[in-house]
Coordinates of C-alpha atoms in Angstrom, one line a residue:
X1 CA 50.7 -189.7 82.5
X2 CA 49.6 -185.8 82.7
X3 CA 46.6 -186.6 81.3
X4 CA 46.0 -188.7 83.9
X5 CA 46.9 -185.7 86.6
X6 CA 44.3 -183.7 85.4
X7 CA 41.8 -186.2 84.4
X8 CA 42.0 -187.5 88.1
X9 CA 41.9 -184.0 88.8
X10 CA 38.7 -183.1 87.8
X11 CA 36.8 -186.1 88.1
X12 CA 37.6 -186.2 92.1
X13 CA 36.5 -182.7 92.2
X14 CA 33.2 -183.6 90.4
X15 CA 32.1 -187.1 92.3
X16 CA 33.1 -184.9 95.9
X17 CA 30.4 -182.4 94.1
X18 CA 28.1 -184.8 93.2
X19 CA 26.4 -185.1 97.3
X20 CA 26.4 -180.7 98.0
X21 CA 25.2 -179.8 94.8
X22 CA 22.6 -182.7 94.6
X23 CA 21.1 -181.6 98.2
X24 CA 20.1 -178.1 97.3
X25 CA 17.9 -179.9 94.2
X26 CA 16.3 -182.7 95.4
X27 CA 15.9 -185.4 98.4
X28 CA 19.4 -186.6 99.3
X29 CA 17.7 -190.6 98.7
X30 CA 17.5 -189.4 95.5
X31 CA 21.0 -188.0 95.1
X32 CA 22.4 -191.5 96.9
X33 CA 20.2 -193.6 94.3
X34 CA 21.0 -191.2 91.3
X35 CA 24.9 -191.8 92.2
X36 CA 25.2 -195.3 92.8
X37 CA 22.7 -195.6 89.6
X38 CA 25.9 -194.5 87.1
X39 CA 28.0 -196.6 89.0
X40 CA 25.3 -200.0 88.3
X41 CA 25.0 -198.9 84.6
X42 CA 29.3 -198.7 84.1
X43 CA 29.1 -202.5 86.1
X44 CA 26.9 -203.7 83.6
X45 CA 28.7 -202.0 80.0
X46 CA 32.4 -203.4 80.8
X47 CA 32.5 -206.2 78.9
X48 CA 30.8 -203.9 75.9
X49 CA 32.9 -200.6 76.5
X50 CA 35.5 -203.1 76.0
X51 CA 34.6 -204.1 72.9
X52 CA 34.3 -200.4 71.5
X53 CA 37.4 -199.7 72.9
X54 CA 39.4 -202.1 70.6
X55 CA 36.6 -201.3 68.1
X56 CA 37.1 -197.5 67.5
X57 CA 40.9 -197.1 69.6
X58 CA 41.9 -196.3 73.4
X59 CA 42.8 -193.1 72.4
X60 CA 40.6 -191.5 70.7
X61 CA 37.7 -192.9 73.1
X62 CA 39.9 -191.5 76.0
X63 CA 39.5 -188.3 74.2
X64 CA 36.4 -188.4 73.5
X65 CA 35.2 -188.9 77.3
X66 CA 38.1 -186.1 78.6
X67 CA 35.5 -183.7 76.4
X68 CA 32.0 -185.4 77.2
X69 CA 33.5 -185.2 81.0
X70 CA 34.3 -181.3 80.3
X71 CA 30.9 -180.7 79.2
X72 CA 30.1 -181.7 82.6
X73 CA 31.9 -179.2 84.6
X74 CA 30.5 -176.3 81.8
X75 CA 26.9 -177.6 82.7
X76 CA 27.9 -176.5 86.3
X77 CA 29.4 -172.8 85.0
X78 CA 25.7 -171.7 85.2
X79 CA 22.9 -171.0 87.9
X80 CA 22.3 -174.7 89.4
X81 CA 19.3 -176.1 88.7
X82 CA 17.9 -179.6 88.0
X83 CA 18.3 -179.3 84.5
X84 CA 21.9 -179.1 84.4
X85 CA 22.7 -181.2 87.3
X86 CA 21.1 -184.2 86.1
X87 CA 22.8 -183.0 82.2
X88 CA 26.3 -182.5 83.9
X89 CA 26.3 -186.0 85.3
X90 CA 25.3 -187.5 82.5
X91 CA 28.0 -186.2 80.9
X92 CA 30.3 -187.8 83.2
X93 CA 29.1 -190.9 83.6
X94 CA 29.5 -191.5 79.6
X95 CA 32.7 -190.2 80.2
X96 CA 33.2 -192.0 83.2
X97 CA 32.1 -195.1 80.9
X98 CA 36.0 -195.4 79.0
X99 CA 38.4 -193.8 81.4
X100 CA 39.2 -196.4 83.8
X101 CA 39.1 -199.8 80.9
X102 CA 40.6 -196.5 78.3
X103 CA 43.5 -196.1 80.1
X104 CA 44.7 -199.3 81.1
X105 CA 44.3 -201.0 77.5
X106 CA 46.5 -198.4 76.3
X107 CA 49.0 -198.0 79.3
X108 CA 49.2 -202.1 78.7
X109 CA 49.1 -202.0 75.1
X110 CA 52.5 -200.0 75.1
X111 CA 54.6 -201.2 78.3
X112 CA 57.6 -203.3 77.4
X113 CA 56.5 -207.0 79.3
X114 CA 59.2 -206.2 80.8
X115 CA 58.6 -203.0 82.2
X116 CA 54.6 -203.5 82.5
X117 CA 54.7 -203.5 86.3
X118 CA 56.6 -200.2 86.8
X119 CA 54.0 -198.9 83.8
X120 CA 51.0 -199.6 86.0
X121 CA 53.0 -198.3 89.3
X122 CA 53.0 -194.9 87.5
X123 CA 49.4 -195.1 86.5
X124 CA 48.7 -195.5 89.7
X125 CA 50.8 -193.0 91.1
X126 CA 49.4 -190.5 89.3
X127 CA 46.1 -191.7 89.6
X128 CA 46.6 -190.8 93.5
X129 CA 48.1 -187.5 93.1
X130 CA 45.3 -186.2 91.0
X131 CA 43.0 -187.1 93.8
X132 CA 44.7 -185.6 96.3
X133 CA 45.1 -182.3 94.4
X134 CA 41.5 -182.4 93.7
X135 CA 40.9 -183.3 97.4
X136 CA 42.9 -179.3 98.0
X137 CA 40.7 -178.0 95.1
X138 CA 37.8 -179.2 96.4
X139 CA 35.1 -176.1 96.8
X140 CA 31.3 -175.1 96.0
X141 CA 32.8 -173.5 92.6
X142 CA 33.3 -177.0 91.1
X143 CA 32.1 -176.3 87.2
X144 CA 35.2 -174.5 86.0
X145 CA 37.6 -176.3 88.0
X146 CA 36.2 -179.9 86.3
X147 CA 35.6 -177.6 82.6
X148 CA 39.2 -176.5 82.9
X149 CA 40.9 -179.8 84.2
X150 CA 39.2 -181.9 81.4
X151 CA 39.8 -180.0 78.4
X152 CA 44.1 -179.8 79.6
X153 CA 43.3 -183.5 79.9
X154 CA 42.4 -183.8 76.4
X155 CA 44.4 -181.9 74.4
X156 CA 47.4 -183.4 76.1
X157 CA 46.3 -186.6 74.4
X158 CA 46.9 -185.2 71.3
X159 CA 50.8 -185.6 72.2
X160 CA 50.5 -189.7 73.1
X161 CA 51.5 -192.3 71.2
X162 CA 49.2 -193.9 68.6
X163 CA 47.7 -197.1 70.0
X164 CA 49.6 -199.8 69.4
X165 CA 48.1 -203.9 70.2
X166 CA 44.7 -204.8 71.0
X167 CA 44.7 -206.3 74.6
X168 CA 41.8 -208.4 75.0
X169 CA 39.1 -207.8 77.0
X170 CA 37.6 -210.1 80.2
X171 CA 34.9 -212.2 78.6
X172 CA 31.4 -213.2 80.4
X173 CA 31.7 -216.1 82.8
X174 CA 28.7 -218.3 83.9
X175 CA 27.8 -218.4 87.6
X176 CA 27.9 -222.7 87.6
X177 CA 31.6 -221.7 86.3
X178 CA 32.8 -219.6 88.5
X179 CA 31.8 -220.9 91.8
X180 CA 33.8 -224.2 91.5
X181 CA 36.5 -222.3 90.9
X182 CA 36.4 -219.6 94.1
X183 CA 35.5 -222.4 96.4
X184 CA 38.4 -224.1 95.2
X185 CA 40.7 -220.9 96.6
X186 CA 38.6 -220.5 100.2
X187 CA 39.2 -218.6 102.6
X188 CA 40.9 -216.2 100.0
X189 CA 38.5 -215.6 97.3
X190 CA 35.8 -215.0 99.6
X191 CA 37.6 -212.8 102.2
X192 CA 39.1 -211.1 99.1
X193 CA 35.3 -210.4 97.7
X194 CA 33.9 -209.5 101.0
X195 CA 36.3 -207.1 101.6
X196 CA 36.8 -205.6 97.9
X197 CA 32.8 -205.4 98.4
X198 CA 33.0 -203.8 102.0
X199 CA 36.0 -201.5 101.3
X200 CA 34.3 -200.1 98.2
X201 CA 31.2 -199.3 99.8
X202 CA 33.0 -197.6 103.0
X203 CA 35.0 -195.1 100.9
X204 CA 31.9 -194.3 98.6
X205 CA 30.3 -193.6 101.8
X206 CA 32.8 -191.4 103.2
X207 CA 32.7 -189.8 99.4
X208 CA 29.2 -189.0 99.7
X209 CA 29.4 -187.8 103.0
X210 CA 32.5 -185.4 103.7
X211 CA 31.3 -183.2 100.9
X212 CA 28.3 -182.5 103.5
X213 CA 29.6 -182.7 106.4
X214 CA 32.6 -179.7 104.8
X215 CA 29.6 -177.9 103.2
X216 CA 27.6 -177.7 106.9
X217 CA 30.6 -177.6 109.5
X218 CA 32.7 -175.2 107.1
X219 CA 35.4 -177.9 107.7
X220 CA 37.1 -177.6 104.6
X221 CA 40.9 -177.3 105.2
X222 CA 41.0 -180.4 107.7
X223 CA 38.3 -182.4 106.3
X224 CA 39.1 -182.2 102.1
X225 CA 43.2 -183.1 103.1
X226 CA 41.2 -186.3 104.6
X227 CA 39.9 -187.3 101.6
X228 CA 43.0 -187.3 99.9
X229 CA 44.9 -189.8 102.6
X230 CA 42.8 -192.2 101.5
X231 CA 45.2 -192.5 98.1
X232 CA 48.2 -190.9 99.7
X233 CA 48.7 -193.7 101.9
X234 CA 49.1 -197.1 99.5
X235 CA 51.5 -194.7 97.7
X236 CA 53.6 -193.7 100.6
X237 CA 53.2 -197.3 102.2
X238 CA 52.2 -199.5 99.1
X239 CA 56.0 -200.3 98.6
X240 CA 56.5 -201.0 101.8
X241 CA 53.4 -203.4 102.6
X242 CA 54.2 -205.2 99.6
X243 CA 57.4 -206.3 101.1
X244 CA 55.9 -207.0 104.6
X245 CA 53.8 -209.5 103.1
X246 CA 56.8 -211.2 101.2
X247 CA 58.3 -212.2 104.7
X248 CA 55.9 -212.2 107.3
X249 CA 52.9 -214.6 108.1
X250 CA 50.4 -213.5 105.7
X251 CA 47.3 -214.9 107.6
X252 CA 48.7 -213.2 110.6
X253 CA 48.7 -209.5 108.5
X254 CA 45.3 -210.3 107.0
X255 CA 44.0 -210.2 110.4
X256 CA 45.9 -207.2 111.4
X257 CA 44.6 -205.5 108.3
X258 CA 40.9 -205.9 108.6
X259 CA 41.0 -205.3 111.9
X260 CA 43.0 -202.1 112.0
X261 CA 40.9 -200.8 108.9
X262 CA 37.0 -201.3 110.7
X263 CA 38.9 -200.5 113.7
X264 CA 40.1 -196.6 112.2
X265 CA 37.1 -196.5 109.9
X266 CA 34.8 -196.9 112.5
X267 CA 36.9 -193.9 115.1
X268 CA 37.1 -192.0 112.1
X269 CA 33.4 -191.3 111.9
X270 CA 33.0 -189.8 115.1
X271 CA 36.3 -187.5 114.5
X272 CA 35.7 -185.0 111.8
X273 CA 38.6 -182.7 113.4
X274 CA 42.0 -183.0 112.4
X275 CA 42.4 -186.6 113.8
X276 CA 40.3 -187.8 110.8
X277 CA 43.6 -186.8 108.5
X278 CA 45.6 -189.8 111.0
X279 CA 42.7 -192.1 111.0
X280 CA 42.2 -192.2 107.0
X281 CA 45.5 -192.6 106.9
X282 CA 45.7 -196.0 108.8
X283 CA 42.5 -196.9 107.8
X284 CA 43.8 -197.4 104.2
X285 CA 47.6 -198.9 105.5
X286 CA 45.5 -201.6 107.2
X287 CA 43.2 -202.1 103.4
X288 CA 46.4 -202.5 101.9
X289 CA 48.1 -204.6 104.5
X290 CA 45.1 -207.2 104.0
X291 CA 44.6 -207.0 100.4
X292 CA 48.2 -207.7 98.9
X293 CA 48.6 -210.4 101.7
X294 CA 44.8 -212.1 100.4
X295 CA 46.7 -211.7 97.1
X296 CA 49.3 -213.4 97.5
X297 CA 47.5 -216.1 99.7
X298 CA 45.6 -216.6 96.3
X299 CA 47.8 -216.9 94.5
X300 CA 49.1 -219.5 96.5
X301 CA 46.6 -221.6 96.3
X302 CA 45.5 -221.5 92.8
X303 CA 48.1 -223.6 91.5
X304 CA 47.3 -223.6 88.2
X305 CA 46.8 -220.3 87.5
X306 CA 44.1 -221.7 84.5
X307 CA 41.1 -219.0 85.3
X308 CA 43.3 -215.9 86.2
X309 CA 41.2 -213.5 84.3
X310 CA 37.9 -214.7 85.9
X311 CA 39.0 -214.5 89.2
X312 CA 40.3 -211.1 88.4
X313 CA 37.0 -209.7 86.7
X314 CA 34.9 -211.5 89.7
X315 CA 37.0 -209.8 92.1
X316 CA 36.5 -206.3 90.5
X317 CA 33.0 -206.6 90.0
X318 CA 32.7 -206.2 94.2
X319 CA 34.6 -203.5 93.6
X320 CA 32.2 -201.7 91.4
X321 CA 29.3 -203.3 93.5
X322 CA 30.1 -201.3 96.3
X323 CA 30.6 -198.2 94.8
X324 CA 26.9 -198.7 93.5
X325 CA 25.7 -199.4 96.8
X326 CA 27.6 -196.9 99.3
X327 CA 26.2 -193.6 97.7
X328 CA 22.3 -195.4 97.6
X329 CA 22.6 -196.7 101.5
X330 CA 24.7 -192.9 102.5
X331 CA 21.9 -191.3 100.6
X332 CA 18.7 -192.4 103.3
X333 CA 20.8 -193.0 105.9
X334 CA 22.6 -188.9 106.5
X335 CA 19.3 -187.5 107.2
X336 CA 17.7 -190.8 109.1
X337 CA 21.0 -191.1 111.3
X338 CA 23.3 -188.7 110.7
X339 CA 27.3 -188.5 108.8
X340 CA 28.8 -190.0 111.9
X341 CA 26.3 -193.0 112.3
X342 CA 26.4 -193.4 108.6
X343 CA 30.6 -193.4 108.0
X344 CA 30.1 -196.1 111.0
X345 CA 27.5 -198.4 109.1
X346 CA 30.2 -198.9 106.6
X347 CA 32.9 -199.1 108.8
X348 CA 30.8 -202.4 110.3
X349 CA 31.0 -204.0 107.3
X350 CA 34.6 -204.0 106.9
X351 CA 34.2 -205.8 110.9
X352 CA 31.6 -208.0 109.8
X353 CA 34.5 -209.4 106.9
X354 CA 36.5 -209.3 109.3
X355 CA 34.2 -211.6 111.7
X356 CA 33.8 -214.2 108.8
X357 CA 37.6 -214.1 108.3
X358 CA 38.2 -215.4 111.9
X359 CA 35.2 -218.5 111.3
X360 CA 36.7 -219.4 108.4
X361 CA 40.6 -218.9 109.4
X362 CA 40.3 -222.5 112.1
X363 CA 39.8 -224.4 109.6
X364 CA 42.8 -224.0 107.2
X365 CA 46.3 -224.8 107.8
X366 CA 49.0 -222.2 108.2
X367 CA 50.3 -220.9 105.2
X368 CA 54.4 -221.0 103.8
X369 CA 55.9 -217.7 102.7
X370 CA 55.7 -216.8 99.2
X371 CA 56.9 -214.1 97.5
X372 CA 53.3 -211.1 96.9
X373 CA 52.0 -211.5 92.8
X374 CA 51.8 -208.3 91.1
X375 CA 48.3 -207.8 91.7
X376 CA 45.5 -205.2 90.7
X377 CA 45.6 -201.8 92.2
X378 CA 42.3 -200.7 93.7
X379 CA 41.6 -196.9 94.1
X380 CA 40.2 -195.2 96.8
X381 CA 38.1 -193.0 94.9
X382 CA 35.7 -193.4 92.0
X383 CA 37.3 -194.9 88.9

């Protein structure tokens, strides 16, 4: 858990620094393409990374990732230029490749079956806490903090229990296998895919744009904390929203959650004052309200649960795609229409998801009350 805290602290500061450091060296649209390209690379290498983790060990590759990521911070210790910026990006991208799958595999290989849910909850809390800390410590002198945080994270892993058992990783599936499965689970499957993409695209744009606003408008105290509010909302409200979805009409919760998310996201686009904090909190709460209700709905529709891994993999792919597209879009739009309208455009994707949901909802009967199953945590930060 301490490793998670320090690694998220370091990676959170690095990701928030990319746009503000990159704009000093190259056009923002190139910075956006570069940032999104790193996420595209992760997306295509997921299966191969799983096999490498199984072969060489989760703990060993997590140590490697932490120390490689520390090199990214060290590259930023000297005077900033194009060469050390690109080298830092390469080291960070290599480090990121193994972090999330390595952490998940290590935790699941050690967690007793009856306590797996608690272990995953601890993962989410410490990850979110690391991101909140990173937003409080966000500074233009990012290199030393990143390097120290990642070195500490890597050293802490030497006190961790050695790898236990190998965890199976998701296999590739062909489109002709996926489409019939997803079609049977409509509208929950389609809306969950759209929500994962639109929400991730929104968060990616926010994490790209807000550091630029902090630098250009000198609003560090408020907006630093504002970036952390998205994760903080889930830590504070996650349990309550799960209980809410257990006992209330899930279709209404999806309707309200998507509307709340899109409206709060749109309003915060034009409020870089103290109002950004509660609006970020409300936006994330709406996102989570819709997300947990959709997972429960999907679980109800998927009677035989024969394709759980495949469905989860496709939905995760939509999440990864949002983090790849978001920075590219932000890099292009920022200089053309400014920070507020750039975030507003990304928030409009969530509003479109809500409109599609309204259209699809009329075709389906009411949903009986079912308990919310365990569902994957979708971070509001780069993983």
